[in-house]
Amino acid sequence: MIEFAFILGNGVTRLEVVPEELLLRGKVYGCNRIYEEFEPTILVSTDRGMAEEIQLSGYSKRRQHYTRKQHVIEHSGARILPQQIHNFSSGPAACGLACLTDVEYIFLIGFDLKGQHNFINNIYAGTKNYKSKDSAPTPWSLWETQISTLLTKFPSKNIVHVNPLHGFTSVSWLKHTNFKTMYLTEFQQVINNL
């Protein structure tokens, strides 16, 4: 059986996948507030407010939780992100952690990049430590650069953008031979035919 890594971003397309089912097929990496509704194999948070909230909840003592060194609360159980991905955003940092393992296929789910109807595209918008639902879309150029860096540094890792919102994916990602997009139907066939 090939072990997969599933990186759950918080764009709306993530809602089309059941995270619990993914745990049966590989390691699941989640970001930020997902911890309240689902316990991924590994949780990543790189913003101070979210990282502190997670640690103060006690989650970091029970489960693997990575954050930046400057956000670690002593004795919380939180782990420090490795140096080569220390300054990455949460989603790309989660992908970077998966790249440092022996998995061959890494699926990016809920990495929608662009906003929805000129508003932020994040299922947790409007909650504590997040922008309001009527905020402008988050610029995605940094995420694009960070994933491109991983594609270059880890050519043996196959990174797959699952169900891109409105078919949109980064042109710079498409230039890499170890990158592809996959719509939901194909993704479900791949992971169900192990």
Short mmCIF file of C-alpha atoms in Angstrom, two decimals:
data_model
loop_
_atom_site.label_atom_id
_atom_site.label_comp_id
_atom_site.label_asym_id
_atom_site.label_seq_id
_atom_site.Cartn_x
_atom_site.Cartn_y
_atom_site.Cartn_z
CA MET A 1 0.00 0.00 0.00
CA ILE A 2 1.30 3.44 -0.96
CA GLU A 3 1.02 5.86 1.90
CA PHE A 4 -0.28 9.26 0.93
CA ALA A 5 -0.11 12.62 2.67
CA PHE A 6 -3.18 14.85 2.56
CA ILE A 7 -2.70 18.54 3.29
CA LEU A 8 -5.96 20.21 4.25
CA GLY A 9 -6.11 23.91 3.53
CA ASN A 10 -9.11 25.93 4.59
CA GLY A 11 -10.56 26.99 1.25
CA VAL A 12 -14.18 26.07 0.50
CA THR A 13 -13.28 23.11 -1.74
CA ARG A 14 -12.01 21.29 1.35
CA LEU A 15 -15.62 20.84 2.43
CA GLU A 16 -16.12 18.37 -0.43
CA VAL A 17 -13.77 15.85 1.25
CA VAL A 18 -14.38 13.92 4.48
CA PRO A 19 -11.15 14.23 6.53
CA GLU A 20 -11.88 11.14 8.66
CA GLU A 21 -11.91 8.96 5.53
CA LEU A 22 -8.47 10.24 4.55
CA LEU A 23 -6.99 8.97 7.83
CA LEU A 24 -7.59 5.43 6.55
CA ARG A 25 -5.36 6.11 3.55
CA GLY A 26 -2.42 8.12 4.87
CA LYS A 27 -1.29 10.96 7.09
CA VAL A 28 -3.54 13.99 7.26
CA TYR A 29 -2.01 17.41 7.87
CA GLY A 30 -4.40 20.15 8.94
CA CYS A 31 -4.06 23.87 9.47
CA ASN A 32 -5.19 26.14 12.24
CA ARG A 33 -8.82 26.04 13.39
CA ILE A 34 -9.51 22.59 11.93
CA TYR A 35 -8.40 21.27 15.33
CA GLU A 36 -11.82 22.11 16.79
CA GLU A 37 -13.69 19.75 14.48
CA PHE A 38 -11.12 17.16 13.42
CA GLU A 39 -7.82 15.90 14.80
CA PRO A 40 -5.39 15.50 11.90
CA THR A 41 -2.27 13.38 12.18
CA ILE A 42 -0.30 16.63 12.29
CA LEU A 43 -1.59 20.16 12.88
CA VAL A 44 0.29 23.26 11.70
CA SER A 45 -0.27 26.88 12.73
CA THR A 46 2.14 29.68 11.91
CA ASP A 47 0.24 32.79 13.03
CA ARG A 48 0.81 33.75 16.66
CA GLY A 49 -2.83 34.10 17.71
CA MET A 50 -3.88 30.75 16.30
CA ALA A 51 -0.75 28.98 17.57
CA GLU A 52 -1.29 30.28 21.09
CA GLU A 53 -4.99 29.40 21.07
CA ILE A 54 -4.22 25.82 20.07
CA GLN A 55 -1.52 25.43 22.73
CA LEU A 56 -3.68 26.94 25.48
CA SER A 57 -6.50 24.53 24.57
CA GLY A 58 -4.25 21.60 25.55
CA TYR A 59 -4.33 20.18 22.02
CA SER A 60 -0.53 20.34 21.61
CA LYS A 61 -0.05 17.95 24.54
CA ARG A 62 -2.40 15.36 23.03
CA ARG A 63 -1.51 15.55 19.34
CA GLN A 64 1.36 16.59 17.06
CA HIS A 65 1.23 20.36 16.58
CA TYR A 66 3.94 22.37 14.80
CA THR A 67 4.45 26.11 14.89
CA ARG A 68 7.20 28.69 14.64
CA LYS A 69 9.78 28.78 17.41
CA GLN A 70 8.78 32.27 18.54
CA HIS A 71 5.16 31.11 19.03
CA VAL A 72 5.88 28.08 21.22
CA ILE A 73 4.58 28.35 24.77
CA GLU A 74 6.93 26.55 27.15
CA HIS A 75 5.72 23.08 28.22
CA SER A 76 2.71 23.25 25.86
CA GLY A 77 3.82 20.24 23.83
CA ALA A 78 4.03 22.24 20.60
CA ARG A 79 6.86 21.34 18.24
CA ILE A 80 9.06 23.75 16.30
CA LEU A 81 8.85 23.74 12.52
CA PRO A 82 12.11 22.62 10.86
CA GLN A 83 14.38 25.48 9.80
CA GLN A 84 13.92 25.01 6.03
CA ILE A 85 10.15 25.68 6.33
CA HIS A 86 10.14 27.77 9.51
CA ASN A 87 8.96 30.96 7.82
CA PHE A 88 6.36 29.32 5.55
CA SER A 89 2.62 29.94 5.90
CA SER A 90 0.58 27.16 7.53
CA GLY A 91 -0.51 25.27 4.39
CA PRO A 92 2.88 25.31 2.65
CA ALA A 93 4.58 24.46 5.99
CA ALA A 94 2.29 21.42 6.34
CA CYS A 95 3.22 20.41 2.79
CA GLY A 96 6.89 20.92 3.68
CA LEU A 97 6.57 18.60 6.69
CA ALA A 98 5.10 15.94 4.41
CA CYS A 99 7.98 16.45 1.96
CA LEU A 100 10.40 15.61 4.78
CA THR A 101 8.80 12.15 5.18
CA ASP A 102 8.98 9.11 2.91
CA VAL A 103 5.55 9.58 1.28
CA GLU A 104 5.57 9.71 -2.49
CA TYR A 105 2.26 11.49 -3.14
CA ILE A 106 1.12 14.68 -1.43
CA PHE A 107 -2.40 15.92 -2.09
CA LEU A 108 -3.26 19.59 -1.54
CA ILE A 109 -6.96 19.86 -0.66
CA GLY A 110 -8.71 23.17 -0.01
CA PHE A 111 -5.82 25.17 -1.49
CA ASP A 112 -8.17 27.43 -3.42
CA LEU A 113 -5.68 30.29 -3.85
CA LYS A 114 -8.21 32.86 -5.03
CA GLY A 115 -11.10 34.46 -3.17
CA GLN A 116 -14.77 33.86 -3.78
CA HIS A 117 -16.84 36.68 -5.28
CA ASN A 118 -14.15 39.23 -4.30
CA PHE A 119 -14.19 38.10 -0.67
CA ILE A 120 -11.87 35.99 1.45
CA ASN A 121 -12.07 32.26 0.73
CA ASN A 122 -11.58 30.63 4.11
CA ILE A 123 -14.15 28.44 5.81
CA TYR A 124 -13.16 29.91 9.19
CA ALA A 125 -13.50 33.57 8.15
CA GLY A 126 -15.33 35.51 10.84
CA THR A 127 -14.02 33.39 13.73
CA LYS A 128 -11.42 34.35 16.33
CA ASN A 129 -7.94 34.96 14.85
CA TYR A 130 -9.36 35.16 11.30
CA LYS A 131 -10.39 38.01 9.03
CA SER A 132 -14.08 38.85 8.71
CA LYS A 133 -16.17 37.16 6.01
CA ASP A 134 -16.43 40.41 4.07
CA SER A 135 -12.65 40.93 3.91
CA ALA A 136 -10.84 41.18 0.62
CA PRO A 137 -9.27 37.94 -0.68
CA THR A 138 -5.94 36.99 0.87
CA PRO A 139 -3.07 37.51 -1.61
CA TRP A 140 -1.80 34.07 -2.62
CA SER A 141 1.57 34.91 -4.17
CA LEU A 142 3.46 33.87 -1.02
CA TRP A 143 1.75 30.46 -0.95
CA GLU A 144 2.54 30.09 -4.65
CA THR A 145 6.23 30.84 -4.07
CA GLN A 146 6.47 28.52 -1.05
CA ILE A 147 4.89 25.54 -2.83
CA SER A 148 7.11 26.22 -5.87
CA THR A 149 10.12 26.10 -3.56
CA LEU A 150 9.02 22.68 -2.28
CA LEU A 151 8.44 21.38 -5.80
CA THR A 152 12.01 22.40 -6.67
CA LYS A 153 13.68 21.13 -3.47
CA PHE A 154 11.83 17.80 -3.45
CA PRO A 155 11.66 16.57 -7.08
CA SER A 156 10.87 13.00 -5.98
CA LYS A 157 7.64 14.12 -4.28
CA ASN A 158 4.52 14.17 -6.45
CA ILE A 159 2.39 17.10 -5.35
CA VAL A 160 -1.20 17.08 -6.55
CA HIS A 161 -3.60 20.04 -6.38
CA VAL A 162 -6.99 18.41 -5.77
CA ASN A 163 -10.20 19.98 -7.06
CA PRO A 164 -8.85 23.46 -7.78
CA LEU A 165 -11.54 26.12 -7.32
CA HIS A 166 -13.00 27.00 -10.74
CA GLY A 167 -10.16 24.98 -12.31
CA PHE A 168 -7.57 27.54 -11.23
CA THR A 169 -4.07 26.51 -10.21
CA SER A 170 -0.73 28.28 -10.23
CA VAL A 171 0.97 28.51 -13.61
CA SER A 172 4.36 28.34 -11.86
CA TRP A 173 3.37 25.04 -10.20
CA LEU A 174 2.36 23.59 -13.57
CA LYS A 175 5.92 24.13 -14.85
CA HIS A 176 7.16 21.37 -12.50
CA THR A 177 7.14 17.76 -13.71
CA ASN A 178 6.31 16.57 -10.16
CA PHE A 179 3.08 18.60 -10.04
CA LYS A 180 -0.38 17.96 -11.42
CA THR A 181 -4.01 18.83 -10.79
CA MET A 182 -6.72 16.27 -10.18
CA TYR A 183 -10.45 16.75 -9.97
CA LEU A 184 -12.46 15.21 -7.16
CA THR A 185 -13.77 12.21 -9.11
CA GLU A 186 -10.27 11.14 -10.17
CA PHE A 187 -8.90 11.78 -6.66
CA GLN A 188 -11.56 9.55 -5.12
CA GLN A 189 -10.79 6.80 -7.64
CA VAL A 190 -7.06 7.00 -6.90
CA ILE A 191 -7.36 6.81 -3.11
CA ASN A 192 -10.13 4.18 -3.18
CA ASN A 193 -8.16 1.82 -5.44
CA LEU A 194 -5.27 1.12 -3.11
#
